[in-house]
XYZ file of C-alpha atoms in Angstrom:
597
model
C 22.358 1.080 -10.124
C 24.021 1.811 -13.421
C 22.099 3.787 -16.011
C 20.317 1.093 -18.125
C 20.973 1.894 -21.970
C 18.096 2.152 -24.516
C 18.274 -1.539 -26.111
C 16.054 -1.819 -28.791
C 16.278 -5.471 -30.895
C 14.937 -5.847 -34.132
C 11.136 -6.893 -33.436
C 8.215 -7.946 -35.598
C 5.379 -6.480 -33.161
C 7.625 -3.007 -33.098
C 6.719 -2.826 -36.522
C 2.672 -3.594 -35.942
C 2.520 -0.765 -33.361
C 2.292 3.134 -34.183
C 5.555 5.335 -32.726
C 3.926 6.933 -29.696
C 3.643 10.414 -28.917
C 5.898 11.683 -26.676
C 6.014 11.625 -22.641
C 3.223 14.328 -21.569
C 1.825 15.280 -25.259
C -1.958 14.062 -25.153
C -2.712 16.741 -28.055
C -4.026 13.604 -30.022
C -6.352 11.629 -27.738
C -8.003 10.050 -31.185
C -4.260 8.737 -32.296
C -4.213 7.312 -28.315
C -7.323 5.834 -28.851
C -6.291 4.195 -32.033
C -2.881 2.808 -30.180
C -4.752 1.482 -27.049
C -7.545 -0.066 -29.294
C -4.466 -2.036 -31.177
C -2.810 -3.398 -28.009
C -5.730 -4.851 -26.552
C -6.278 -6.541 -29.737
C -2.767 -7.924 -29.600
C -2.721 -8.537 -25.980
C -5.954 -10.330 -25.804
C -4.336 -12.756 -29.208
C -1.957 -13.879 -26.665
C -4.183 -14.200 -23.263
C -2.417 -11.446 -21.340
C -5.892 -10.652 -20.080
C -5.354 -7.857 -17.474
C -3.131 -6.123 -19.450
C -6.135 -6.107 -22.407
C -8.774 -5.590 -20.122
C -6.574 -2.214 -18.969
C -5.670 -1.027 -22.671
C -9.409 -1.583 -23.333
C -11.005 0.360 -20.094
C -8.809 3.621 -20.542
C -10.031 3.793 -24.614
C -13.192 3.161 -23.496
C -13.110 6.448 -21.433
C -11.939 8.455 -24.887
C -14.905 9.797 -26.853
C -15.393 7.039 -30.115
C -13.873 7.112 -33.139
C -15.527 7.744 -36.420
C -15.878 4.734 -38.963
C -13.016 5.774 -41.188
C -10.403 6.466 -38.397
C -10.988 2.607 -36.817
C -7.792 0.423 -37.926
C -7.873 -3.024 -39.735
C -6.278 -5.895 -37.998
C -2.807 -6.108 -38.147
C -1.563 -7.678 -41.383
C -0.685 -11.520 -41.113
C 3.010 -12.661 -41.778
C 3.564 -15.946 -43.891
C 4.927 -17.415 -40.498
C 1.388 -16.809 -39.179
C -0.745 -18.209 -41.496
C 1.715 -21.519 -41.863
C 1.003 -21.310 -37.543
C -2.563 -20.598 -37.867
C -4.595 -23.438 -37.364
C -1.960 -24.859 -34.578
C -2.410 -21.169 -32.840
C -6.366 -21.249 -32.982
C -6.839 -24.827 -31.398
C -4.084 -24.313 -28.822
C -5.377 -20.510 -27.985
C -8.876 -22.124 -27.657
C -7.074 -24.762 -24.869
C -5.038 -21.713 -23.736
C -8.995 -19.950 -22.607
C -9.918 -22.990 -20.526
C -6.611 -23.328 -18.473
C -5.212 -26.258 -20.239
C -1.982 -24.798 -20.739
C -0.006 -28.283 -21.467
C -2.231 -29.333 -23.776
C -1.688 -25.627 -25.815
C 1.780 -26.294 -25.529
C 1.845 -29.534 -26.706
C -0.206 -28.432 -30.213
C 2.188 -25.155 -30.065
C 5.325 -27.023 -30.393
C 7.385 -26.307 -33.610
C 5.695 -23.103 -34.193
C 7.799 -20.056 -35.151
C 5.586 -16.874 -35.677
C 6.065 -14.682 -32.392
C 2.561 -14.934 -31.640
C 2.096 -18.995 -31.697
C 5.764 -18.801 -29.556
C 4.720 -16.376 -26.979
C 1.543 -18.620 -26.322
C 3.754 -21.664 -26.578
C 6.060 -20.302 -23.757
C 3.330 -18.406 -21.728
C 1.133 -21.751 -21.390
C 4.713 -23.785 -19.863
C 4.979 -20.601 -17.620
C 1.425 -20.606 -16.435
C 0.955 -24.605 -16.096
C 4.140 -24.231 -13.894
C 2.687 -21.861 -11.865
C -0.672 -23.441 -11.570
C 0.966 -26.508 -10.231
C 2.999 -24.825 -7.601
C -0.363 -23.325 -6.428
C -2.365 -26.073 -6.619
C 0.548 -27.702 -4.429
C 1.023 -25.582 -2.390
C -2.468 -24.989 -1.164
C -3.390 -28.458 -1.486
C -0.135 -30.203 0.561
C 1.246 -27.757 2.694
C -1.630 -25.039 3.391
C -1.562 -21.247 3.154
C 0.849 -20.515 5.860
C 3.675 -23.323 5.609
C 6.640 -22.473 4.337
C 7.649 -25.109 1.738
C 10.120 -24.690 -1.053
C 7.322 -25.505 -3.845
C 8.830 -23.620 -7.058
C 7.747 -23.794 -10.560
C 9.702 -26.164 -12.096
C 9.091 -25.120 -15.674
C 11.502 -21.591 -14.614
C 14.966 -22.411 -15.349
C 14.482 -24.221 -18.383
C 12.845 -21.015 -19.894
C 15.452 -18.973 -19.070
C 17.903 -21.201 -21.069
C 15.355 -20.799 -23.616
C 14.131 -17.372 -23.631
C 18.432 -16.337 -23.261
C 18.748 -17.701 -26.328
C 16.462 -15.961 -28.031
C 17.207 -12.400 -25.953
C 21.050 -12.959 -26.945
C 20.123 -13.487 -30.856
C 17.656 -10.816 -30.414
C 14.788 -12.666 -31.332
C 12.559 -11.203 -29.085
C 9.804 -8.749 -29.916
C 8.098 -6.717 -26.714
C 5.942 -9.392 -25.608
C 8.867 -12.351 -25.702
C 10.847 -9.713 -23.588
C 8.134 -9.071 -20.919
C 7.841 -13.173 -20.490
C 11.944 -13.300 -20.331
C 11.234 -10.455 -17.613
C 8.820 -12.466 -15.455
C 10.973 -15.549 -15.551
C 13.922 -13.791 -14.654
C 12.210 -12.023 -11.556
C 10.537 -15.427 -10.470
C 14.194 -16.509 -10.501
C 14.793 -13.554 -7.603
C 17.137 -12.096 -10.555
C 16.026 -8.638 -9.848
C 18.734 -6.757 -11.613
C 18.639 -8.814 -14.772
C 14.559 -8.032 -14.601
C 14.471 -4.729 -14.632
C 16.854 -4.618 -17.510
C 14.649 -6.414 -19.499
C 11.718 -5.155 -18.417
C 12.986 -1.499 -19.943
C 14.126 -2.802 -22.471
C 10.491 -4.499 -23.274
C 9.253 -0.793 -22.345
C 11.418 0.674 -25.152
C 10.413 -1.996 -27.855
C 6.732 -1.988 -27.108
C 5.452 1.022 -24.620
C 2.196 0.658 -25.154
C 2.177 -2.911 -22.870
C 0.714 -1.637 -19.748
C 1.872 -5.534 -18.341
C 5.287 -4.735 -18.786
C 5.289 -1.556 -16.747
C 3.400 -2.879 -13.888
C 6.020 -5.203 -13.647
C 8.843 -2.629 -13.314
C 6.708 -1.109 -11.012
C 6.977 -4.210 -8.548
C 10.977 -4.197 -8.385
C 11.416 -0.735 -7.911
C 12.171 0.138 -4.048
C 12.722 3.547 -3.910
C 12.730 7.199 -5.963
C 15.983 6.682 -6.537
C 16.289 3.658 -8.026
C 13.462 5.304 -10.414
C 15.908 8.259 -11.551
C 18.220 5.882 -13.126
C 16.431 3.912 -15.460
C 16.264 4.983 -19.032
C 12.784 4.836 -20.000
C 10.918 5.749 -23.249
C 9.727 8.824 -23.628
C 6.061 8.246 -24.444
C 2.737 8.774 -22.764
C 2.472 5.766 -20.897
C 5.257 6.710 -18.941
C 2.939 8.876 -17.432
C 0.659 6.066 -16.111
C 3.584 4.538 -15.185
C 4.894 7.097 -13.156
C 1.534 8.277 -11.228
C 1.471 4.377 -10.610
C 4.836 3.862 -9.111
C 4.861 7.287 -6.589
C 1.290 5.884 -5.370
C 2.725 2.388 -4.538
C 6.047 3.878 -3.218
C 3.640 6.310 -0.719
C 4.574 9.643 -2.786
C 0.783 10.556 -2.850
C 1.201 14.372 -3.635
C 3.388 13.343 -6.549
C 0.958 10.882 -7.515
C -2.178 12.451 -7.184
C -0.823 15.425 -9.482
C 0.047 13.280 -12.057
C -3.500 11.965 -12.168
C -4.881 15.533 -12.109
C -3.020 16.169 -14.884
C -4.502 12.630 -16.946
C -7.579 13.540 -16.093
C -7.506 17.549 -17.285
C -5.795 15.955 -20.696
C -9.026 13.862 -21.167
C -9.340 10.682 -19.257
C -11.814 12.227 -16.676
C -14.429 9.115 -17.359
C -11.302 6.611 -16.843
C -12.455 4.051 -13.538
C -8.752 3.064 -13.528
C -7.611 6.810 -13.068
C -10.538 7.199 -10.132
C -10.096 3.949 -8.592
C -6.399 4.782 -8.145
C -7.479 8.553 -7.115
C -9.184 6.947 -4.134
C -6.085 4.331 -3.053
C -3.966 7.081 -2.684
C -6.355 8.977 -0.008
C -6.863 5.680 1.306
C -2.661 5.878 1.845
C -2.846 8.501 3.304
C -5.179 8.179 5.852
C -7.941 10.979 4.102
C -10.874 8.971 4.699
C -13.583 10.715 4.064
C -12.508 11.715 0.664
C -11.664 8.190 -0.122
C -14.776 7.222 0.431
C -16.374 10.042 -0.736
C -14.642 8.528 -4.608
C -15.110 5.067 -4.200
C -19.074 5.431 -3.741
C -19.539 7.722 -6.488
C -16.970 5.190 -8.478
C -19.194 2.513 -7.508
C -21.740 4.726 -8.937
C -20.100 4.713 -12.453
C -19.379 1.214 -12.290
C -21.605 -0.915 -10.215
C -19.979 -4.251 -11.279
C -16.888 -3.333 -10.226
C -14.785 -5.663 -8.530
C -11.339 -4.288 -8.403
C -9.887 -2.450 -5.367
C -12.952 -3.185 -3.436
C -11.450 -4.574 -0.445
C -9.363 -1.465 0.117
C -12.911 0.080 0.196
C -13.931 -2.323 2.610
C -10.887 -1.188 4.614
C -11.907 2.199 4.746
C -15.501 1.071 5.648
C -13.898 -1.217 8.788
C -11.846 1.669 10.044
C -14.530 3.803 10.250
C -17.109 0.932 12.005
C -19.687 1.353 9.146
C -21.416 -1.892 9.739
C -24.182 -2.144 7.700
C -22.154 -0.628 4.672
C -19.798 -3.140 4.717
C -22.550 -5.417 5.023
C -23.967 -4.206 1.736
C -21.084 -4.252 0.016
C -19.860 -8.136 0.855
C -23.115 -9.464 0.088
C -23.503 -7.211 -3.559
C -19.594 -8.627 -4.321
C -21.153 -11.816 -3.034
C -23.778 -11.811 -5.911
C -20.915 -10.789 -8.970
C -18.717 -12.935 -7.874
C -18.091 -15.132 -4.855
C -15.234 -16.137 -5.984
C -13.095 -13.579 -6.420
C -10.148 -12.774 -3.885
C -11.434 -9.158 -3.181
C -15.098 -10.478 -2.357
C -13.545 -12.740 -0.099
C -11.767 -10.010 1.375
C -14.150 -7.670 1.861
C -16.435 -10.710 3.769
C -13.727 -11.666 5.980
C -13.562 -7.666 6.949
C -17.278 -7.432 7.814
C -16.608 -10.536 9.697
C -13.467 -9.298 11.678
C -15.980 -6.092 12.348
C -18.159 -8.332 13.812
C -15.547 -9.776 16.116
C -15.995 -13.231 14.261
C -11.955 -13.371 13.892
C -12.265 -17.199 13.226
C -14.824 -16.614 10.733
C -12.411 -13.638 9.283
C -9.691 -15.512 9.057
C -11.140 -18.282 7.391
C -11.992 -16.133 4.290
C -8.972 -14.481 4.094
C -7.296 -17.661 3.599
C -9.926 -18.813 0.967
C -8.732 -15.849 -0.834
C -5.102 -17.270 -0.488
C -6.061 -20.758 -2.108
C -7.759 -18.928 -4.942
C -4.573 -16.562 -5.256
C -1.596 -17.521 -3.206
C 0.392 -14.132 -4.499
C -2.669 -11.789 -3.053
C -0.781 -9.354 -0.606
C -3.689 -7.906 1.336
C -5.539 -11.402 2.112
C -1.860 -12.400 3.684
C -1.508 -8.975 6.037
C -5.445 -8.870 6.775
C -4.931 -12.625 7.975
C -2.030 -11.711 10.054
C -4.158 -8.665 11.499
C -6.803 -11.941 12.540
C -4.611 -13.842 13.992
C -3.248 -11.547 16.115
C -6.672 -10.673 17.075
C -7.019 -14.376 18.030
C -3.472 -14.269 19.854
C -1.669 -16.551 17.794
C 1.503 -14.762 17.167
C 3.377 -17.343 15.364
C 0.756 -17.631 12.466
C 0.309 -13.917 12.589
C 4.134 -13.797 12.253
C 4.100 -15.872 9.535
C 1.595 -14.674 7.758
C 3.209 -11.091 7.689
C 6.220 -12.530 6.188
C 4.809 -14.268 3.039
C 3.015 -10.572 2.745
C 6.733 -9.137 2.418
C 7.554 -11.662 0.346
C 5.120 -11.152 -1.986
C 5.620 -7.089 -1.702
C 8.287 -5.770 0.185
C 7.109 -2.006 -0.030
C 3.707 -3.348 2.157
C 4.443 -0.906 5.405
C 1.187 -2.458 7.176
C 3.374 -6.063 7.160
C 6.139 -4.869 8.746
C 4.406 -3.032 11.165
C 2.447 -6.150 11.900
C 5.709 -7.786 12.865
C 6.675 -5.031 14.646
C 3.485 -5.334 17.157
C 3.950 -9.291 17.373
C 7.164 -8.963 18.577
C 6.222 -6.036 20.883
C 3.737 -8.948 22.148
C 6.557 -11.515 22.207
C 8.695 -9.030 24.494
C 11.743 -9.136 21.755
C 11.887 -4.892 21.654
C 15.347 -5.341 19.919
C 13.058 -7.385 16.932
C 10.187 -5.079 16.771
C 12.748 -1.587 16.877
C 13.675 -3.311 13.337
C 10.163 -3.920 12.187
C 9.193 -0.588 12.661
C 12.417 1.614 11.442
C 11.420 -0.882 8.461
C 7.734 0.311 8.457
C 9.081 4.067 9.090
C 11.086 4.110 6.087
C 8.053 3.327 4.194
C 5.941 5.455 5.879
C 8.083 8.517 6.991
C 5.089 11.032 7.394
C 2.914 8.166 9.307
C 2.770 9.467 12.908
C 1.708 5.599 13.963
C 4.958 4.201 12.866
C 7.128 6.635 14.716
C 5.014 6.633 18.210
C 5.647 2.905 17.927
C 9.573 3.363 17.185
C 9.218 5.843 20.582
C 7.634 3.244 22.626
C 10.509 1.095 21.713
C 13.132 3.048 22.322
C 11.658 4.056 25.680
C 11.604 -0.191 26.455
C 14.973 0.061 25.724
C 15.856 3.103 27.944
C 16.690 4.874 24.501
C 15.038 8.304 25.966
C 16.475 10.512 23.815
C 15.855 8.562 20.570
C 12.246 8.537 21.745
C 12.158 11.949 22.581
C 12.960 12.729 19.043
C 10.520 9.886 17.528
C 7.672 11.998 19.653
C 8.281 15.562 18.771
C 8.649 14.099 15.195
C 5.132 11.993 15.631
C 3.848 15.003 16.396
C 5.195 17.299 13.744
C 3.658 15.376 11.092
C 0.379 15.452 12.127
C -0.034 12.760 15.054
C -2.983 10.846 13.573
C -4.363 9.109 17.335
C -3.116 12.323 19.121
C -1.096 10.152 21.433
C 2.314 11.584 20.606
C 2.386 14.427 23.247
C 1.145 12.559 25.919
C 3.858 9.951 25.628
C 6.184 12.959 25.066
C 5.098 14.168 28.275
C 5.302 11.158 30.598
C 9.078 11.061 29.260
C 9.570 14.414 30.510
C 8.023 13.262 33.728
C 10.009 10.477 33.864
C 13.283 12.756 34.044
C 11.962 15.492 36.093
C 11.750 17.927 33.489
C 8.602 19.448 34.790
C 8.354 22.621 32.797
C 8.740 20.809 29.684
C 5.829 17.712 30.691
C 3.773 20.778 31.501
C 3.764 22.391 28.180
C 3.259 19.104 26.021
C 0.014 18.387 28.377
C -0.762 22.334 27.624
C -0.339 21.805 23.661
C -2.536 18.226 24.143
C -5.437 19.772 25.533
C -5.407 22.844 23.027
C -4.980 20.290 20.479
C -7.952 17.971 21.383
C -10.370 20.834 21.896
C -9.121 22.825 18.656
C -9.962 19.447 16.450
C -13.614 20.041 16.354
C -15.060 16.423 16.651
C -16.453 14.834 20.127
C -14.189 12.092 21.129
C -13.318 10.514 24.494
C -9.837 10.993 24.985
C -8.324 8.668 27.556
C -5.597 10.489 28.623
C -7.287 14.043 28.966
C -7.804 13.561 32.525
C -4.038 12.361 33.223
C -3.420 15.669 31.361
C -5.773 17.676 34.003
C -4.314 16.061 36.752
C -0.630 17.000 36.167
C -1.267 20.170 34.900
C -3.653 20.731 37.806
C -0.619 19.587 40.716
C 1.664 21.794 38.414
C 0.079 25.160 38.578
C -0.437 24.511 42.158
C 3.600 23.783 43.043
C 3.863 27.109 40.890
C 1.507 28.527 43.308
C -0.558 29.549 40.284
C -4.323 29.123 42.290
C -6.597 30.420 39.341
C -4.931 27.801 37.240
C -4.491 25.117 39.430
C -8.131 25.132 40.274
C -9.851 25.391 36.645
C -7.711 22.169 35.914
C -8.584 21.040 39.436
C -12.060 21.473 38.337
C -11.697 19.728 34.803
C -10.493 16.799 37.159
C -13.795 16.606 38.263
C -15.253 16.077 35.384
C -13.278 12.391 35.322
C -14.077 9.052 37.183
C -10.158 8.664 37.986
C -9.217 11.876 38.730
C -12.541 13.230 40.696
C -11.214 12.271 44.293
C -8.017 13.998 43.469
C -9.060 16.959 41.717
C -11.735 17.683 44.960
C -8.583 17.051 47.305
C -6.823 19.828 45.465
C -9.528 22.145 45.155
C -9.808 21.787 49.210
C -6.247 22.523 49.682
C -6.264 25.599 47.157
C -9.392 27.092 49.149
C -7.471 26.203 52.830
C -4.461 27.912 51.740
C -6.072 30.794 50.326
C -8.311 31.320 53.764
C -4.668 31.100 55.075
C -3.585 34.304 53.072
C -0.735 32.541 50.701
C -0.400 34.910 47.968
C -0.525 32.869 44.279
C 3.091 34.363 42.807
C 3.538 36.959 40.687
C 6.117 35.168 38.351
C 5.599 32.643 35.562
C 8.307 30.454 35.684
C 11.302 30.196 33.133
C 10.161 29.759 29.621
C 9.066 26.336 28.512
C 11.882 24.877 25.561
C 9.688 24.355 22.870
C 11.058 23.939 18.960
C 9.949 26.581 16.375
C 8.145 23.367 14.963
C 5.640 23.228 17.977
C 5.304 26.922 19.084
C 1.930 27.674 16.925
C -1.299 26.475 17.602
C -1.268 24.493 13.906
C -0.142 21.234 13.376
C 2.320 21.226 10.750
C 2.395 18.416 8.372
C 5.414 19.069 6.273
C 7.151 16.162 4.376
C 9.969 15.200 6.495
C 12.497 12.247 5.429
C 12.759 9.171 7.821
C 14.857 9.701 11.196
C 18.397 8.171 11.359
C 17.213 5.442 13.894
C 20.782 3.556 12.996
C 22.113 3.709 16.474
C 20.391 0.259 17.174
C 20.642 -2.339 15.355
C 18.983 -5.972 16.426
């Protein structure tokens, strides 16, 4: 993508905000203050709520400001006071979601406030009658083409005002959202940098960058204003496109500057261990967030993720029915209830809330994967399968989406399918051990050995999360006779799974016994064939077979066969694997292009 210029057009709420400080200088957290105070003000005048209540939470988290540092209101323009009157009673129909009826009374109006809201009411009754249709006629998983129909004729609009450059920040953000609605991506992200350079303190308008960008690349070439936002910005965008050390810096850094009390900056502290799989320190943050903020509501079903994967019953429990008590209906609390319930094995029960969640908010990504996770519990693949896709519609960067597809069409028997679903899923996730012992499996289905081979060793090198990926490395070796090299990923297994510290069952530790155990004995190697003979033992499969060998060991020892003297040849091993420590280096995806479905 081409460099996108600096475009700033001549803009009446430009003048209303302060200049920012530049990108990284927090010297003056009281002239932050001051500029967050301001924007919540003006976002809240025209009812772009989450982008107020966000202004509003991080000055919250700044120590107060004296009585003669607060600002007055911004001054009102002769175009606003002729607009007043029409701008209160349609704002006051704007709070209780009867956007035509604002609309109507907005007509005519030219102040940029009273024409935002005029605009922003057609664009939200548009989309509240695509919902309401869609959930009402065709239910949350048909396909339908229901579209708002209010879209193209505020592009025509809004273009006419962008090309005159009558736009201030928040007419460009609105221009923004219509174009991406449109599936004009490219035209979007113009404006919505363009709406960053005009006004950067609109957290709305970043967020909304944030959604179309794909890739750290596509992030180097856009020409963004140097302010401090950009810093929220950026820890934002390398969270959601799974650059967690990147991320999690740039938060240490907002934090050490001053926003240490900031629930936004925690919360988001906490989704990035929850990406990367450090669970205990997730929730570790999100109980001593919950602490801080008891009411809380937001990101709690990524909580109640943590609290499934690690079986914590009662917890989760807690939680549902305390979220149940704020607010029942809110898409998280239904979330986090149809979690407990999936814990419980209640899929049907499960599934039912996550698509409650959907009819309150058909655009909420994790109620559309968690319901594909339930109905693949419940073995209906096709809903599962289409549930998965509206979740990459509605976010294409969601890994756990395409990796659900992957595993329905593993279930389907279509290996060519699910090889795409997971390089997909892999590209996302390059450091995700799962994704890549999945790709292996594949490849192996499709007698691909040497692609799997390399999806195992890299598994593996990255820190193999269910400690699965030398086992399956090993079987392959056994597969072609490669003895030596079978043995020594069993060897590194069992070194592995006793070197981790914690007491699990590991189902494949006796098949690891076993081989090792008929290895060392074809070597002729009796003291080692018989302490694996004995770990046999210790297994309901393998006991028969371990006592067999231990019988034969002892016969041929009464016999007089010497055990040999010499190891045989050195095991191949890559400088990767030769040290007892698991490395977990970044490592960029593999080139899995030699398939394509």
């Amino acid at each position: 993508m081409a460099a996108i210029a600096s475009v700033v057009p001549v803009a009446v709420t430009a003048a209303v905000v302060p200049v920012q400080t530049a990108s990284g200088d927090f010297s003056d957290l009281r002239e932050i203050k001051k500029q967050l105070l301001l924007i919540a003000g003006l976002t809240r005048e025209r009812g772009l709520l989450h982008s107020s209540k966000w202004s509003a939470e991080l000055a919250f988290s700044l120590p107060p400001l004296p009585l003669a540092e607060l600002q007055p209101p911004p001054p009102v323009t002769e175009e606003d006071a002729r607009d007043m009157d029409a701008y209160t009673l349609a704002k006051s129909y704007f709070d209780v979601k009867e956007y035509d009826r604002a609309a109507h009374f907005l007509h005519g109006c030219n102040s940029k406030k009273a024409y935002f809201l005029y605009m922003y009411s057609r664009y939200l009754s548009g989309e509240k009658k695509k919902d309401d249709e869609t959930v009402d006629s065709l239910g949350p998983l048909e396909k339908g083409q229901v579209k708002n129909e209010a879209l193209r004729e505020l592009r025509v609009e809004l273009s006419k005002k962008h090309q005159a450059r009558e736009l201030d920040g928040f007419g460009l953000y609105l221009y923004g959202v219509v174009l991406r609605k449109l599936d004009l991506v490219k035209e979007a992200i113009d404006v919505f940098v363009e709406a960053t350079h005009v006004l950067p303190l609109h957290w709305g308008a970043w967020l909304e960058l944030c959604n179309l960008i794909t890739d750290k690349e596509m992030l180097k070439f856009l020409s963004l204003p140097d302010t401090w936002m950009k810093e929220f910005f950026l820890a934002h965008i390398y969270t959601e496109l799974q650059l967690i050390e990147e991320a999690l810096q740039k938060y240490q850094n907002l934090i050490d500057v001053g926003f240490s009390k900031s629930s936004y900056i925690v919360s988001q502290i906490a989704v990035a261990y929850h990406n990367i799989r450090d669970i205990d320190k997730a929730l570790s943050i999100f109980n001593e967030l919950r602490k801080q903020d008891p009411y809380r509501i937001e990101n709690m079903d990524t909580f109640s993720n943590l609290l499934y994967v690690r079986s914590m019953k009662s917890e989760l429990s807690y939680l549902a029915h305390n979220l149940c008590e704020i607010d029942k209906y809110r898409v998280e609390t239904c979330c986090v209830i149809g979690n407990y319930y999936s814990l419980r094995s209640q899929h049907e029960k499960a599934a039912l809330y996550f698509q409650r969640a959907l009819k309150l908010n058909p655009r909420y990504l994790g109620a559309w994967t968690l319901m594909g996770h339930e109905y693949m519990e419940m073995k209906n693949t096709s809903a599962a399968i289409q549930a998965y896709r509206h979740a990459i519609e509605v976010n294409k960067r969601d890994y756990r989406a395409w990796y659900g597809l992957g595993q329905t069409y593993e279930i389907l028997k279509m290996p060519f399918y699910c090889l795409y679903y997971y390089r997909r899923a892999h590209q996302l996730r390059p450091n995700d051990s799962r994704m890549l012992v999945a790709l292996g499996e594949c490849y192996e289905k499709l007698n691909q050995l040497v692609e799997a081979k390399k999806c195992y060793w890299r598994a593996y090198a990255v820190g193999d999360v269910e400690k699965m990926a030398l086992v399956k490395l090993a079987k392959l070796h056994e597969q072609l006779t490669e003895s030596e090299q079978a043995a020594q990923c069993y060897i590194k297994y069992i070194q592995d799974i006793y070197s981790c510290g914690e007491i699990v069952e590991h189902l494949e530790e006796s098949t690891a016994f076993r081989y090792l155990a008929q290895y060392y004995f074809k070597c002729k190697l009796w003291d080692e064939a018989s302490a694996c003979a004995q770990k046999c033992c210790a297994f309901n499969d393998t006991r028969e077979e371990g006592k067999a060998l231990l019988r034969q060991i002892l016969q041929l020892r009464n016999q007089g066969e010497t055990p040999t003297t010499e190891m045989p040849a050195p095991f191949f091993l890559p400088a990767s694997l030769s040290t007892n420590t698991t490395p977990t280096r970044r490592v960029s995806p593999l080139n899995l292009s030699s398939v394509t479905p």
